[in-house]
């Protein structure tokens, strides 16, 4: 295994956890927001994967859309440059 779960399994996991039990931006659910989450977000955006059930986690700036703005916000948070 490559250490990643499929989007259907991910969505099932998120549903089972509930929206109160995740760290915003923590796409791989390892309790940290880091470059791995940025890579996963980029892959989700570029591959147009179904993120309907995981939108609460993947939408880092909470605007209801997954795009480069979420990537920039996440990177800024990681680097400590978010104002």
Coordinates of N, CA, C and O in Angstrom, one line a residue, residues 2-81:
X2 N 0.3 2.3 -0.6 CA 1.1 3.6 -0.6 C 0.8 4.5 0.5 O 1.3 5.6 0.6
X3 N 0.0 4.1 1.5 CA -0.3 4.9 2.7 C -1.5 5.8 2.5 O -1.9 6.5 3.4
X4 N -2.1 5.8 1.4 CA -3.3 6.6 1.1 C -4.6 5.8 1.0 O -4.5 4.6 0.6
X5 N -5.7 6.4 1.4 CA -7.0 5.7 1.2 C -7.7 6.3 0.1 O -7.5 7.5 -0.3
X6 N -8.6 5.6 -0.6 CA -9.4 6.1 -1.7 C -10.4 7.1 -1.2 O -10.7 7.2 0.0
X7 N -10.9 7.9 -2.1 CA -11.8 9.0 -1.7 C -13.1 8.5 -1.1 O -13.6 9.0 -0.2
X8 N -13.6 7.3 -1.6 CA -14.8 6.8 -1.1 C -14.6 6.3 0.4 O -15.4 6.6 1.2
X9 N -13.5 5.7 0.6 CA -13.2 5.3 2.0 C -12.9 6.5 2.9 O -13.3 6.5 4.1
X10 N -12.3 7.5 2.3 CA -12.0 8.8 3.1 C -13.4 9.4 3.5 O -13.6 9.8 4.6
X11 N -14.3 9.5 2.5 CA -15.6 10.1 2.8 C -16.3 9.4 3.8 O -17.0 9.9 4.7
X12 N -16.3 8.0 3.8 CA -16.9 7.2 4.8 C -16.3 7.5 6.1 O -17.0 7.6 7.1
X13 N -15.0 7.6 6.2 CA -14.3 7.8 7.5 C -14.7 9.2 8.0 O -15.0 9.3 9.2
X14 N -14.8 10.2 7.2 CA -15.1 11.6 7.6 C -16.6 11.5 8.1 O -16.9 12.1 9.2
X15 N -17.5 10.9 7.4 CA -18.9 10.8 7.8 C -18.9 10.1 9.2 O -19.7 10.5 10.1
X16 N -18.1 9.1 9.4 CA -18.2 8.3 10.7 C -17.6 9.2 11.8 O -18.1 9.0 13.0
X17 N -16.7 10.0 11.5 CA -16.1 10.9 12.6 C -16.9 12.1 12.9 O -16.9 12.5 14.1
X18 N -17.7 12.6 12.0 CA -18.4 13.8 12.2 C -17.6 15.0 12.0 O -16.3 15.0 12.1
X19 N -18.2 16.1 11.6 CA -17.4 17.3 11.3 C -16.7 18.0 12.5 O -15.9 18.9 12.3
X20 N -17.0 17.6 13.7 CA -16.4 18.2 14.8 C -15.1 17.6 15.2 O -14.4 18.0 16.1
X21 N -14.7 16.5 14.6 CA -13.6 15.7 15.0 C -12.4 15.7 14.0 O -11.7 14.7 13.9
X22 N -12.2 16.8 13.3 CA -11.1 16.9 12.4 C -10.4 18.3 12.5 O -11.0 19.2 13.0
X23 N -9.1 18.3 12.1 CA -8.4 19.6 12.1 C -8.5 20.1 10.7 O -8.2 19.5 9.7
X24 N -9.0 21.4 10.6 CA -9.2 22.0 9.3 C -7.9 22.0 8.5 O -6.8 22.4 9.0
X25 N -7.9 21.4 7.3 CA -6.7 21.3 6.4 C -6.0 19.9 6.6 O -5.1 19.6 5.8
X26 N -6.3 19.1 7.6 CA -5.7 17.9 7.8 C -6.3 16.8 6.9 O -7.1 15.9 7.4
X27 N -5.9 16.8 5.6 CA -6.6 15.9 4.7 C -6.2 14.4 4.9 O -7.0 13.6 4.5
X28 N -5.1 14.1 5.4 CA -4.7 12.7 5.6 C -5.0 12.3 7.0 O -4.6 11.2 7.4
X29 N -5.6 13.1 7.8 CA -6.1 12.8 9.2 C -4.9 12.2 10.1 O -5.1 11.3 10.9
X30 N -3.8 12.9 10.0 CA -2.7 12.5 10.9 C -2.5 13.5 12.1 O -1.5 13.5 12.7
X31 N -3.5 14.4 12.3 CA -3.5 15.3 13.4 C -2.5 16.5 13.2 O -2.1 17.1 14.2
X32 N -2.1 16.7 12.0 CA -1.2 17.8 11.7 C -1.5 18.3 10.3 O -1.8 17.6 9.4
X33 N -1.3 19.6 10.1 CA -1.4 20.2 8.8 C 0.0 20.5 8.3 O 0.7 21.3 8.9
X34 N 0.4 19.8 7.2 CA 1.7 20.0 6.7 C 1.8 19.8 5.2 O 0.7 19.7 4.6
X35 N 3.0 19.7 4.7 CA 3.1 19.6 3.2 C 2.4 18.4 2.6 O 2.0 18.4 1.5
X36 N 2.3 17.3 3.3 CA 1.6 16.1 2.8 C 0.1 16.5 2.5 O -0.4 16.1 1.5
X37 N -0.5 17.3 3.4 CA -1.9 17.7 3.2 C -1.9 18.7 2.0 O -2.9 18.6 1.2
X38 N -0.9 19.5 1.8 CA -0.9 20.4 0.6 C -0.9 19.6 -0.7 O -1.6 19.8 -1.6
X39 N 0.0 18.6 -0.7 CA 0.1 17.7 -1.9 C -1.2 17.0 -2.1 O -1.7 16.9 -3.3
X40 N -1.8 16.5 -1.1 CA -3.1 15.8 -1.2 C -4.2 16.7 -1.8 O -5.0 16.4 -2.6
X41 N -4.2 18.0 -1.3 CA -5.2 19.0 -1.8 C -4.9 19.3 -3.3 O -5.9 19.3 -4.0
X42 N -3.7 19.5 -3.6 CA -3.3 19.7 -5.0 C -3.8 18.6 -5.9 O -4.4 18.8 -6.9
X43 N -3.6 17.4 -5.5 CA -4.0 16.2 -6.2 C -5.5 16.1 -6.3 O -6.0 15.8 -7.4
X44 N -6.2 16.5 -5.3 CA -7.7 16.4 -5.3 C -8.2 17.5 -6.3 O -9.1 17.2 -7.1
X45 N -7.6 18.7 -6.3 CA -8.0 19.7 -7.2 C -7.7 19.3 -8.7 O -8.6 19.4 -9.6
X46 N -6.5 18.9 -8.9 CA -6.1 18.6 -10.3 C -6.8 17.3 -10.9 O -7.1 17.3 -12.1
X47 N -7.1 16.4 -10.0 CA -7.7 15.2 -10.5 C -9.3 15.2 -10.5 O -9.9 14.3 -10.8
X48 N -9.8 16.3 -10.0 CA -11.2 16.5 -9.9 C -11.9 15.4 -9.2 O -12.9 14.8 -9.6
X49 N -11.3 14.9 -8.1 CA -11.9 13.8 -7.3 C -13.1 14.3 -6.6 O -13.3 15.5 -6.3
X50 N -14.0 13.3 -6.3 CA -15.2 13.6 -5.5 C -14.9 13.9 -4.1 O -14.5 13.0 -3.4
X51 N -15.0 15.2 -3.7 CA -14.7 15.6 -2.3 C -16.0 16.1 -1.6 O -15.8 16.8 -0.6
X52 N -17.1 15.7 -2.1 CA -18.4 16.3 -1.5 C -18.4 16.1 0.0 O -18.7 17.0 0.7
X53 N -18.2 14.9 0.5 CA -18.3 14.6 1.9 C -17.1 15.1 2.7 O -17.2 15.3 3.9
X54 N -16.0 15.4 2.0 CA -14.8 15.8 2.7 C -14.5 17.3 2.5 O -13.5 17.9 2.9
X55 N -15.5 18.0 1.9 CA -15.3 19.5 1.6 C -15.0 20.3 2.9 O -14.2 21.2 2.8
X56 N -15.6 19.9 4.0 CA -15.3 20.6 5.3 C -13.8 20.6 5.6 O -13.3 21.6 6.2
X57 N -13.1 19.5 5.3 CA -11.7 19.4 5.6 C -10.9 20.0 4.5 O -9.9 20.8 4.7
X58 N -11.2 19.8 3.3 CA -10.4 20.2 2.1 C -10.5 21.7 1.8 O -9.6 22.3 1.3
X59 N -11.6 22.3 2.2 CA -11.9 23.7 1.9 C -11.3 24.5 3.0 O -11.9 25.0 3.9
X60 N -10.0 24.7 2.9 CA -9.2 25.4 4.0 C -9.7 26.8 4.4 O -9.7 27.1 5.5
X61 N -10.1 27.5 3.4 CA -10.6 28.9 3.7 C -12.1 29.0 3.8 O -12.7 30.0 3.9
X62 N -12.8 27.8 3.8 CA -14.2 27.7 4.1 C -15.1 28.6 3.2 O -16.1 29.1 3.6
X63 N -14.8 28.6 1.9 CA -15.6 29.4 1.0 C -16.5 28.5 0.1 O -17.2 28.9 -0.8
X64 N -16.5 27.2 0.4 CA -17.3 26.2 -0.4 C -16.8 25.8 -1.7 O -17.5 25.1 -2.5
X65 N -15.6 26.1 -2.0 CA -14.9 25.8 -3.3 C -13.5 25.3 -3.0 O -12.8 25.9 -2.3
X66 N -13.1 24.2 -3.7 CA -11.7 23.8 -3.6 C -10.9 24.4 -4.8 O -11.3 24.1 -5.9
X67 N -9.9 25.2 -4.5 CA -9.1 25.8 -5.5 C -7.8 26.2 -5.0 O -7.4 25.9 -3.8
X68 N -7.0 27.0 -5.8 CA -5.7 27.4 -5.4 C -5.7 28.3 -4.2 O -4.7 28.4 -3.4
X69 N -6.8 29.0 -3.9 CA -6.9 29.9 -2.7 C -6.7 29.0 -1.5 O -6.1 29.4 -0.5
X70 N -7.3 27.8 -1.5 CA -7.2 26.9 -0.3 C -5.7 26.5 -0.2 O -5.2 26.4 0.9
X71 N -5.1 26.2 -1.3 CA -3.7 25.8 -1.2 C -2.8 26.9 -0.6 O -2.0 26.7 0.3
X72 N -3.0 28.2 -1.1 CA -2.2 29.3 -0.6 C -2.5 29.5 0.9 O -1.6 29.7 1.6
X73 N -3.8 29.4 1.3 CA -4.1 29.6 2.7 C -3.4 28.6 3.6 O -2.9 28.9 4.6
X74 N -3.4 27.3 3.1 CA -2.8 26.2 3.8 C -1.3 26.4 3.9 O -0.8 26.3 5.0
X75 N -0.7 26.8 2.8 CA 0.8 27.0 2.9 C 1.1 28.1 3.8 O 2.1 28.1 4.6
X76 N 0.4 29.2 3.7 CA 0.6 30.4 4.6 C 0.5 30.0 6.0 O 1.3 30.4 6.9
X77 N -0.5 29.2 6.4 CA -0.7 28.7 7.7 C 0.5 27.9 8.2 O 1.0 28.0 9.3
X78 N 0.9 27.0 7.3 CA 2.1 26.1 7.7 C 3.3 26.9 7.9 O 4.1 26.7 8.8
X79 N 3.5 27.9 7.0 CA 4.7 28.8 7.1 C 4.6 29.9 8.2 O 5.6 30.6 8.5
X80 N 3.4 30.0 8.8 CA 3.2 31.0 9.8 C 3.0 32.4 9.3 O 3.3 33.3 10.1
X81 N 2.6 32.5 8.0 CA 2.5 33.9 7.5 C 1.0 34.3 7.3 O 0.7 35.2 6.6

